[in-house]
Amino acid sequence: MAYEVTATRRRPQRLEDLVGQEFVAETLKNSIQSGKIAHAYLFSGPRGCGKTSTARILAKALNCQKGPTATPCGECSACREITAGSSLDVIEIDGASNTSVNDVRQIKDEVLFPPNSCRYKVYIIDEVHMLSTSAFNALLKTIEEPPPYVVFIFATTELQKVPATIKSRCQQFNFRLVPVEKVKEQLALAAQEIGIQAEDEALYWIARESTGSMRDSYTLFDQVAAFSDGEITYGKIRDKLGLVGVDRLNELFALCAGGNVTEALLRLDECLQNGVSIEQLVTDCSDYVRNLLLVKSGVTKEALLGQSADRFSKEVLSAWSSVQLERALSIFLQLYRDIRYSLSPRYEFELAVSRLCWLTQYVSASEVKKALDAVKPMLARSAEAKALGDAGAKPASGAVQPIAPPVPAAGGMQSALPRFSALEDSDDGAPYGEDAGAPYGEEPPQDGGSQPPFPDGGAEPPVTEAAAVDTGDIAKVRQALIADFSVNDALLASALMKTQDWQLAGSEVKVVIEDAFEQMQLQQHAGKIAAGLSRLYGRQLAFSVQLVERRPEQAAQELPVEVQILRDTFKGSVLGS
């Protein structure tokens, strides 16, 4: 007896035998039992899911000598002829090779004649979407009002190509992909029928490779059974078909997770030297990383993973986070697209492996934002606590403190000296502290009295404890002034730090600077700086800044090591010291 492939041998012969199409089977069974038989059916769905088999079962159910019945006997002459494909009243037409109007005209002529020996004349048109537009239009009238003994069954894998005028005249049934677990069960039954031992892991691999198509799974099963010598194992499949097993992938990705670039590239070369194609290796790696991501997310379903979750490397799972695994999967998906147009697919793969070796350092944008959001409240609380502490603490000796600016005599105009304080106004315009209502720079009255003003050129401002700076040393005065401005005006303090040659000449403090922009900035705030100097010295002083050329000996000064590293890292140049 001639060899019969598994897909043909195990073709469903009853509605109960349909795998994964319970809705279709139940609907057709109820229709037949109630006698509500439509004149046209349209079966759509992916390849190998049972459309043509269902059409033949429906033809047998309608023409069985014990029927119409939902369970054809399979023994009468009508059932046997339909199963063998020799029935004169069940006509199967290939839509791909009969696309013209002439072919449809032949059908229109044939439907006028009643069936020879069966109850119904059934036309099964496979791949009906291949018919031309004219052929579809020629069928419209016949489909809509056929003779009572004619039933049309259309099957297609591309429903979108079937005109809406055809769809509206047919009962539509959408066939689904068969779940992996059910495919695996059918493969196990097929192996038992022919007396072959099969591992569950090997059957799961065949079921997943078939992508929900029963015919594809049976075809691959026959191929695997041919070289397995009576026992199907995943190891044989891996060796014969050039696959990379999970054990080898565990070793490769463990090296990548550990950042060992050299060993990872050598292991990749070993896989390629064993005859594994780059496309197959990319597919295996993508599937492996996808499974790692599922396990990392808590998915341990064996049918979804294709094998036990315990087989995946614990080292890789602990080294990479879910975000990093998503990044790894995107690298391989992009690699598969790139190798088609690459100068060297191997170079692309080696580059991908090298990127995986530093994947532990990868941080996504969402993680950066989350870290910044977590730090902001801490920084805000720290800044607020520092500001409140500075405002409430008693100043130490030598600290910079605000003084009352000189005011004119009664009836005069207030001095143009700007306000100056270690604590500037708050964001809402009000000064910090409990005594915000007092004039800026003044101590609030303690016993109902007020501090007497002093006129211009009159008595000197009172020297507070905070103003007790050694004014005989101009360098200390410079440091105190810079420290005071550093609290709320960092730019001005930075500009003062770049000044040189401070000199006190009478009632004026003179400094020099080498940068024109810094000179302009200091001149704009000269009044503010003069107010600070007046408070420190206890008398009214002026401030002036002079621009001088850069000194050659300073230009040649060696830069700090940190500055040199930054300059070399970012390939920049130092504009100023």
XYZ file of C-alpha atoms in Angstrom:
577
model
C 0.000 0.000 0.000
C 1.365 3.421 -0.974
C 2.748 5.686 1.771
C 0.308 8.314 2.920
C 1.572 11.501 4.529
C 0.340 12.344 8.012
C -1.593 15.404 6.867
C -3.677 13.266 4.493
C -3.943 10.264 6.788
C -5.198 12.373 9.688
C -7.520 14.625 7.686
C -10.731 15.162 9.742
C -13.714 13.083 8.579
C -16.300 14.365 11.052
C -17.154 17.743 12.529
C -16.033 16.455 15.925
C -12.554 15.830 14.518
C -11.955 19.523 13.693
C -9.182 20.813 15.971
C -9.463 24.351 17.298
C -12.617 25.171 15.266
C -15.306 24.406 17.828
C -17.442 27.393 16.869
C -17.587 26.379 13.205
C -18.323 22.740 14.017
C -21.089 23.540 16.494
C -22.779 26.070 14.193
C -22.789 23.739 11.190
C -24.000 20.830 13.304
C -26.969 22.815 14.626
C -27.822 24.091 11.151
C -27.916 20.581 9.711
C -29.938 19.166 12.593
C -32.507 21.965 12.334
C -32.682 21.703 8.539
C -31.606 25.333 8.044
C -29.094 24.740 5.278
C -27.791 27.815 3.474
C -27.231 27.876 -0.251
C -23.733 29.414 0.008
C -20.958 29.282 2.624
C -17.713 31.264 2.786
C -14.870 29.738 4.824
C -11.930 32.039 5.519
C -8.808 31.688 7.629
C -5.071 30.935 7.558
C -3.592 27.985 5.707
C -3.843 24.478 7.051
C -6.578 25.129 9.618
C -9.298 22.896 8.080
C -11.312 24.927 5.554
C -11.310 22.381 2.722
C -11.735 19.483 5.157
C -14.778 21.181 6.664
C -16.233 21.705 3.185
C -15.899 17.980 2.434
C -17.414 17.036 5.798
C -20.350 19.356 5.106
C -20.816 17.761 1.669
C -20.878 14.294 3.262
C -23.292 15.467 5.967
C -25.705 16.744 3.324
C -25.458 13.723 1.020
C -25.111 10.836 3.477
C -27.732 8.168 2.879
C -28.683 8.419 6.572
C -28.997 12.185 6.407
C -28.843 14.991 6.138
C -27.084 14.347 9.411
C -24.456 16.121 11.514
C -22.614 12.811 11.902
C -22.172 11.176 8.464
C -21.645 7.447 8.618
C -18.596 7.367 6.328
C -19.629 3.920 5.091
C -22.315 4.537 2.488
C -21.412 4.925 -1.163
C -21.913 8.705 -1.077
C -19.593 9.156 1.899
C -16.922 6.919 0.435
C -17.028 8.655 -2.956
C -16.787 12.104 -1.397
C -13.902 10.975 0.814
C -12.081 9.568 -2.208
C -12.843 12.668 -4.284
C -14.660 10.686 -7.001
C -18.225 11.838 -6.448
C -19.879 13.324 -9.527
C -22.092 15.548 -7.430
C -19.351 17.133 -5.280
C -17.231 19.241 -7.607
C -13.999 20.739 -6.244
C -12.696 23.650 -8.308
C -9.324 25.338 -7.945
C -10.026 29.055 -8.063
C -6.430 29.862 -8.908
C -6.580 27.982 -12.241
C -10.204 28.731 -13.149
C -10.351 32.489 -12.952
C -12.116 33.548 -16.141
C -15.735 34.235 -16.984
C -15.816 31.124 -19.215
C -15.124 28.892 -16.215
C -17.968 30.505 -14.292
C -20.258 30.186 -17.319
C -19.616 26.443 -17.261
C -20.742 26.346 -13.615
C -23.897 28.286 -14.481
C -24.748 25.723 -17.150
C -24.074 22.733 -14.889
C -26.273 23.893 -12.005
C -29.309 23.533 -14.262
C -28.939 19.748 -14.080
C -29.921 17.971 -10.842
C -27.423 15.694 -9.020
C -26.821 12.180 -10.333
C -26.980 10.052 -7.195
C -26.719 12.424 -4.244
C -29.198 14.660 -2.528
C -27.279 17.921 -3.171
C -24.883 19.077 -5.858
C -22.045 20.780 -3.936
C -19.507 23.128 -5.530
C -16.325 23.622 -3.463
C -14.264 26.499 -4.897
C -10.889 26.709 -3.162
C -8.886 29.971 -3.152
C -11.931 31.811 -4.427
C -10.230 35.191 -4.054
C -8.201 34.371 -7.196
C -11.256 34.747 -9.417
C -11.350 37.826 -11.600
C -13.787 40.652 -10.996
C -15.783 39.648 -14.063
C -15.990 36.059 -12.850
C -17.254 37.205 -9.461
C -19.894 39.365 -11.107
C -20.982 36.453 -13.281
C -21.530 34.339 -10.154
C -23.692 36.855 -8.316
C -27.082 35.831 -9.708
C -26.341 32.123 -9.454
C -25.179 32.400 -5.826
C -28.128 34.522 -4.795
C -30.846 32.300 -6.282
C -29.457 28.828 -7.057
C -31.610 25.758 -7.593
C -32.703 24.163 -4.282
C -30.387 21.209 -4.775
C -27.181 23.306 -5.212
C -24.862 24.397 -2.381
C -21.795 26.574 -2.907
C -18.845 26.410 -0.492
C -16.085 28.974 -0.992
C -12.718 28.765 0.783
C -10.114 31.544 0.899
C -7.046 32.601 2.847
C -7.440 36.270 1.861
C -10.923 37.364 2.784
C -10.210 41.026 2.029
C -9.925 40.205 -1.689
C -13.426 38.756 -1.888
C -15.946 41.397 -3.079
C -18.562 42.544 -0.611
C -21.284 41.493 -3.056
C -20.125 37.878 -2.693
C -19.763 38.082 1.101
C -23.300 39.406 1.537
C -24.731 36.345 -0.258
C -22.858 33.780 1.893
C -22.757 32.615 5.477
C -19.256 33.473 6.652
C -17.170 31.307 8.959
C -13.776 32.540 10.160
C -11.344 29.734 10.969
C -8.732 30.385 13.621
C -5.138 29.312 14.180
C -4.887 26.146 16.234
C -3.413 26.633 19.746
C 0.033 25.168 20.355
C -1.179 22.780 23.043
C -3.800 21.236 20.764
C -1.287 20.889 17.945
C 1.077 19.135 20.326
C -1.682 16.734 21.382
C -2.434 15.820 17.775
C 1.263 15.271 17.069
C 1.512 12.951 20.061
C -1.429 10.932 18.732
C 0.173 10.807 15.286
C 3.405 9.511 16.821
C 1.501 6.790 18.682
C -0.251 5.674 15.498
C 3.023 4.964 13.723
C 4.820 3.649 16.827
C 7.363 6.457 17.334
C 8.557 7.716 20.701
C 8.587 11.517 20.931
C 9.792 13.919 23.617
C 7.419 16.648 24.735
C 10.067 19.315 24.085
C 10.495 18.120 20.491
C 6.731 18.098 19.909
C 6.422 21.572 21.415
C 9.119 22.811 19.042
C 7.293 21.331 16.013
C 3.987 22.814 17.202
C 5.472 26.281 17.656
C 7.232 26.188 14.301
C 3.931 25.405 12.577
C 2.481 28.729 13.835
C -1.021 27.335 14.321
C -1.316 25.360 11.057
C -2.146 21.678 11.451
C -0.983 20.835 7.935
C 2.373 22.553 8.514
C 2.830 20.694 11.801
C 2.136 17.314 10.182
C 4.504 18.072 7.309
C 7.321 19.035 9.690
C 6.527 16.000 11.840
C 7.017 13.699 8.852
C 10.353 15.332 8.086
C 11.584 14.983 11.667
C 10.345 11.404 11.944
C 12.297 10.484 8.800
C 15.712 11.088 10.444
C 14.845 10.226 14.057
C 15.097 6.406 13.793
C 11.955 5.718 15.768
C 12.586 8.275 18.538
C 12.041 12.013 18.127
C 14.182 14.126 20.484
C 14.963 17.809 20.581
C 18.676 17.039 20.475
C 18.312 15.271 17.133
C 16.228 18.115 15.752
C 18.842 20.631 16.895
C 21.746 18.727 15.347
C 20.075 17.752 12.082
C 18.334 21.038 11.338
C 21.187 23.286 12.466
C 19.497 24.812 15.496
C 21.118 26.366 18.548
C 19.735 24.767 21.674
C 18.833 26.561 24.868
C 21.965 25.214 26.585
C 24.291 26.848 24.078
C 22.280 30.038 24.167
C 22.526 30.060 27.960
C 26.314 29.941 27.652
C 26.439 32.680 25.019
C 24.132 35.067 26.851
C 25.801 34.398 30.205
C 29.049 35.673 28.673
C 27.234 38.729 27.337
C 25.594 39.412 30.712
C 29.021 39.204 32.347
C 30.500 41.703 29.895
C 33.039 39.193 28.515
C 33.250 40.443 24.933
C 36.165 38.244 23.885
C 34.643 34.936 24.993
C 31.203 35.904 23.659
C 32.591 36.592 20.174
C 34.545 33.331 20.252
C 31.410 31.428 21.256
C 29.516 33.086 18.396
C 32.250 31.988 15.979
C 31.958 28.437 17.316
C 28.212 28.388 16.604
C 28.728 29.657 13.066
C 31.550 27.184 12.436
C 29.175 24.346 13.332
C 27.116 25.185 10.256
C 24.332 27.245 11.835
C 23.098 29.921 9.443
C 23.101 33.516 10.638
C 19.382 33.908 9.933
C 18.568 30.818 11.993
C 20.847 31.972 14.821
C 19.170 35.394 14.880
C 15.783 33.682 15.044
C 16.905 31.400 17.880
C 18.414 34.300 19.844
C 15.259 36.389 19.397
C 13.126 33.505 20.604
C 15.447 32.958 23.560
C 15.384 36.610 24.679
C 11.629 36.704 24.231
C 11.300 33.696 26.522
C 13.617 35.337 29.064
C 11.384 38.398 29.037
C 8.320 36.233 29.625
C 9.986 34.387 32.509
C 11.149 37.715 33.960
C 7.523 38.885 33.838
C 6.364 35.799 35.732
C 5.113 33.743 32.765
C 6.029 30.073 33.179
C 3.482 28.411 30.876
C 5.350 25.626 29.113
C 3.206 25.772 25.994
C 4.065 29.466 25.612
C 7.773 29.063 26.290
C 8.154 25.788 24.367
C 10.040 24.242 27.285
C 10.337 24.388 31.042
C 11.147 27.779 32.564
C 13.850 26.116 34.692
C 16.012 25.529 31.621
C 16.763 29.231 31.181
C 19.891 30.679 32.751
C 19.339 32.134 36.225
C 22.532 34.150 35.784
C 21.153 36.006 32.763
C 17.762 36.539 34.408
C 19.386 38.127 37.460
C 21.873 40.227 35.474
C 19.385 41.926 33.138
C 16.229 43.794 34.060
C 13.002 43.687 32.084
C 13.877 46.970 30.381
C 17.286 45.633 29.385
C 15.731 42.423 28.044
C 13.333 44.513 25.962
C 16.350 46.391 24.621
C 18.089 43.091 23.785
C 15.026 41.825 21.931
C 14.801 45.051 19.939
C 18.480 44.668 18.995
C 17.849 41.222 17.473
C 14.653 42.291 15.724
C 16.491 45.197 14.163
C 19.417 42.884 13.337
C 17.110 40.605 11.351
C 15.997 43.585 9.278
C 19.535 44.894 8.795
C 21.260 41.704 7.651
C 19.203 41.603 4.456
C 20.969 44.704 3.115
C 24.239 44.485 5.034
C 27.710 44.303 3.557
C 28.445 41.396 5.912
C 25.699 39.766 8.017
C 28.387 38.292 10.265
C 29.739 41.757 11.084
C 26.229 42.862 11.993
C 25.823 39.901 14.326
C 29.188 40.481 16.001
C 28.260 44.113 16.549
C 24.979 43.044 18.162
C 26.807 40.647 20.513
C 29.249 43.409 21.441
C 26.349 45.689 22.316
C 24.819 42.993 24.496
C 28.035 42.855 26.541
C 27.465 46.376 27.885
C 23.708 46.012 28.161
C 23.943 46.018 31.971
C 24.855 49.724 31.735
C 21.830 50.577 29.617
C 19.336 52.902 31.308
C 16.094 53.812 29.610
C 14.708 57.325 29.467
C 11.834 56.358 31.750
C 14.290 55.136 34.404
C 16.237 58.404 34.214
C 13.035 60.399 34.636
C 11.962 58.226 37.549
C 15.305 58.787 39.286
C 15.116 62.549 38.752
C 11.562 62.667 40.058
C 12.685 60.804 43.171
C 15.610 63.176 43.795
C 13.753 66.458 43.266
C 11.781 66.373 46.565
C 14.960 65.538 48.486
C 16.834 68.453 46.953
C 13.919 70.788 47.560
C 13.689 69.808 51.239
C 17.445 70.153 51.653
C 17.482 73.635 50.087
C 14.512 74.749 52.193
C 16.095 73.455 55.393
C 19.359 75.224 54.587
C 17.598 78.502 53.866
C 15.574 78.343 57.091
C 18.680 77.385 59.055
C 20.661 80.306 57.667
C 17.842 82.701 58.444
C 17.345 81.541 62.060
C 20.908 80.798 63.148
C 23.027 83.411 64.881
C 25.818 84.527 62.564
C 29.312 83.627 63.553
C 32.101 86.132 63.837
C 33.350 87.174 60.444
C 30.184 86.168 58.604
C 28.649 88.556 56.119
C 25.472 90.226 57.398
C 23.131 92.792 55.906
C 23.302 96.356 57.187
C 20.872 99.215 57.051
C 21.548 101.273 53.926
C 22.146 105.002 54.499
C 19.008 107.122 54.220
C 18.758 110.876 53.864
C 17.503 113.285 56.513
C 13.835 113.833 57.009
C 12.176 114.914 53.802
C 15.070 113.812 51.592
C 15.254 111.088 48.914
C 16.312 107.622 49.853
C 19.866 106.665 48.893
C 20.345 104.968 45.547
C 22.478 102.243 47.135
C 20.917 98.843 46.243
C 19.728 96.396 48.819
C 22.233 93.678 49.711
C 21.744 90.639 51.876
C 22.812 87.055 52.199
C 19.142 86.159 51.733
C 17.498 87.650 48.655
C 13.783 88.045 48.146
C 11.754 84.865 47.802
C 10.055 83.862 44.577
C 6.793 85.554 45.505
C 8.479 88.899 46.143
C 8.509 88.730 49.942
C 11.754 88.383 51.941
C 12.396 85.293 54.014
C 11.997 85.265 57.770
C 9.354 86.135 60.296
C 10.150 89.853 60.233
C 9.516 90.287 56.531
C 7.522 93.417 57.182
C 10.536 95.381 58.378
C 12.496 97.533 55.907
C 14.950 95.453 53.986
C 18.273 95.301 55.777
C 16.961 96.742 59.071
C 16.572 94.968 62.363
C 12.969 95.172 63.568
C 12.343 97.370 66.591
C 12.748 95.471 69.841
C 11.031 97.794 72.338
C 8.874 100.028 70.239
C 11.753 102.291 69.253
C 13.357 102.698 65.848
C 16.915 102.882 64.658
C 17.889 106.426 63.763
C 18.838 107.027 60.159
C 22.071 108.659 59.185
C 22.398 111.230 56.417
C 24.738 111.104 53.446
C 28.180 112.105 54.535
C 27.095 111.936 58.162
C 27.770 109.326 60.739
C 29.034 105.966 59.518
C 26.749 102.962 59.450
C 26.794 100.930 62.609
C 29.261 98.057 62.450
C 27.550 94.798 63.361
C 29.163 91.671 64.730
C 28.930 90.044 61.309
C 30.901 92.897 59.797
C 33.900 92.176 61.986
C 36.109 91.220 59.065
C 39.789 92.050 59.060
C 39.509 95.005 56.697
C 43.233 95.496 56.874
C 43.618 92.424 54.647
C 41.944 93.130 51.288
C 42.152 89.433 50.405
C 39.901 88.517 53.346
C 37.462 91.236 52.347
C 37.361 89.749 48.833
C 36.716 86.254 50.228
C 33.926 87.473 52.526
C 32.240 89.338 49.696
C 32.419 86.324 47.369
C 31.027 84.055 50.103
C 28.101 86.427 50.656
C 27.178 86.595 46.959
C 27.572 82.825 46.513
C 24.335 82.261 48.419
C 21.907 83.818 45.953
C 23.914 85.265 43.057
C 26.309 82.569 41.909
C 27.043 84.256 38.571
C 28.163 87.478 40.251
C 30.212 85.533 42.778
C 31.852 83.626 39.918
C 32.732 86.909 38.219
C 34.259 88.287 41.457
C 36.376 85.155 41.784
C 38.039 86.008 38.464
C 39.023 89.541 39.556
C 42.616 90.349 40.557
C 44.719 93.099 42.151
C 42.182 94.413 44.653
C 43.173 97.846 45.946
C 41.518 100.261 48.393
C 42.205 103.829 47.282
C 40.462 106.265 49.586
C 36.739 105.644 49.295
C 36.983 103.380 46.227
C 37.872 99.727 45.744
C 39.550 99.051 42.405
C 39.941 95.639 40.766
C 41.090 94.365 37.378
C 39.767 91.534 35.198
C 40.857 89.943 31.915
C 37.473 89.081 30.383
C 35.306 91.765 28.731
C 32.051 89.941 29.441
C 32.885 89.571 33.136
C 33.825 93.274 33.249
C 30.430 94.246 31.832
C 28.643 92.025 34.334
C 30.532 93.562 37.277
C 29.877 97.085 36.069
C 26.155 96.386 35.885
C 26.181 95.295 39.533
C 28.721 97.838 40.772
C 26.197 99.450 43.104
C 25.335 96.105 44.686
C 29.016 95.292 45.207
C 29.664 98.781 46.632
C 26.869 98.282 49.176
C 28.499 95.058 50.342
C 31.887 96.725 50.635
C 30.334 99.645 52.553
C 28.849 97.271 55.065
C 32.101 95.382 55.562
C 34.196 98.534 56.043
C 31.515 100.422 57.960
C 31.657 103.393 55.641
C 30.435 104.285 52.195
C 32.685 102.994 49.408
C 32.552 102.870 45.613
C 33.551 99.971 43.350
C 35.261 100.085 39.929
C 36.552 97.394 37.601
C 39.172 97.777 34.878
C 39.785 95.504 31.880
C 43.398 94.460 31.293
C 44.953 92.169 28.700
C 45.524 88.551 29.562
C 48.883 88.026 31.104
C 51.135 85.688 29.093
C 52.349 83.833 32.142
C 48.793 83.061 33.208
C 47.779 81.960 29.725
C 50.519 79.387 29.833
C 49.474 78.194 33.283
C 48.950 74.435 33.458
C 45.299 73.385 33.702
C 44.022 71.206 36.552
C 43.844 67.498 35.876
C 40.010 67.472 36.072
C 39.761 70.224 33.470
C 42.163 68.387 31.191
C 40.086 65.199 31.422
C 36.881 67.061 30.569
C 38.573 68.859 27.693
C 39.988 65.632 26.232
C 36.757 63.668 26.757
C 34.527 66.165 25.005
C 37.265 67.264 22.535
C 36.854 70.923 23.473
C 39.035 73.869 24.362
C 39.350 76.051 27.469
C 38.083 79.580 26.856
C 38.961 81.069 30.238
C 40.438 80.173 33.602
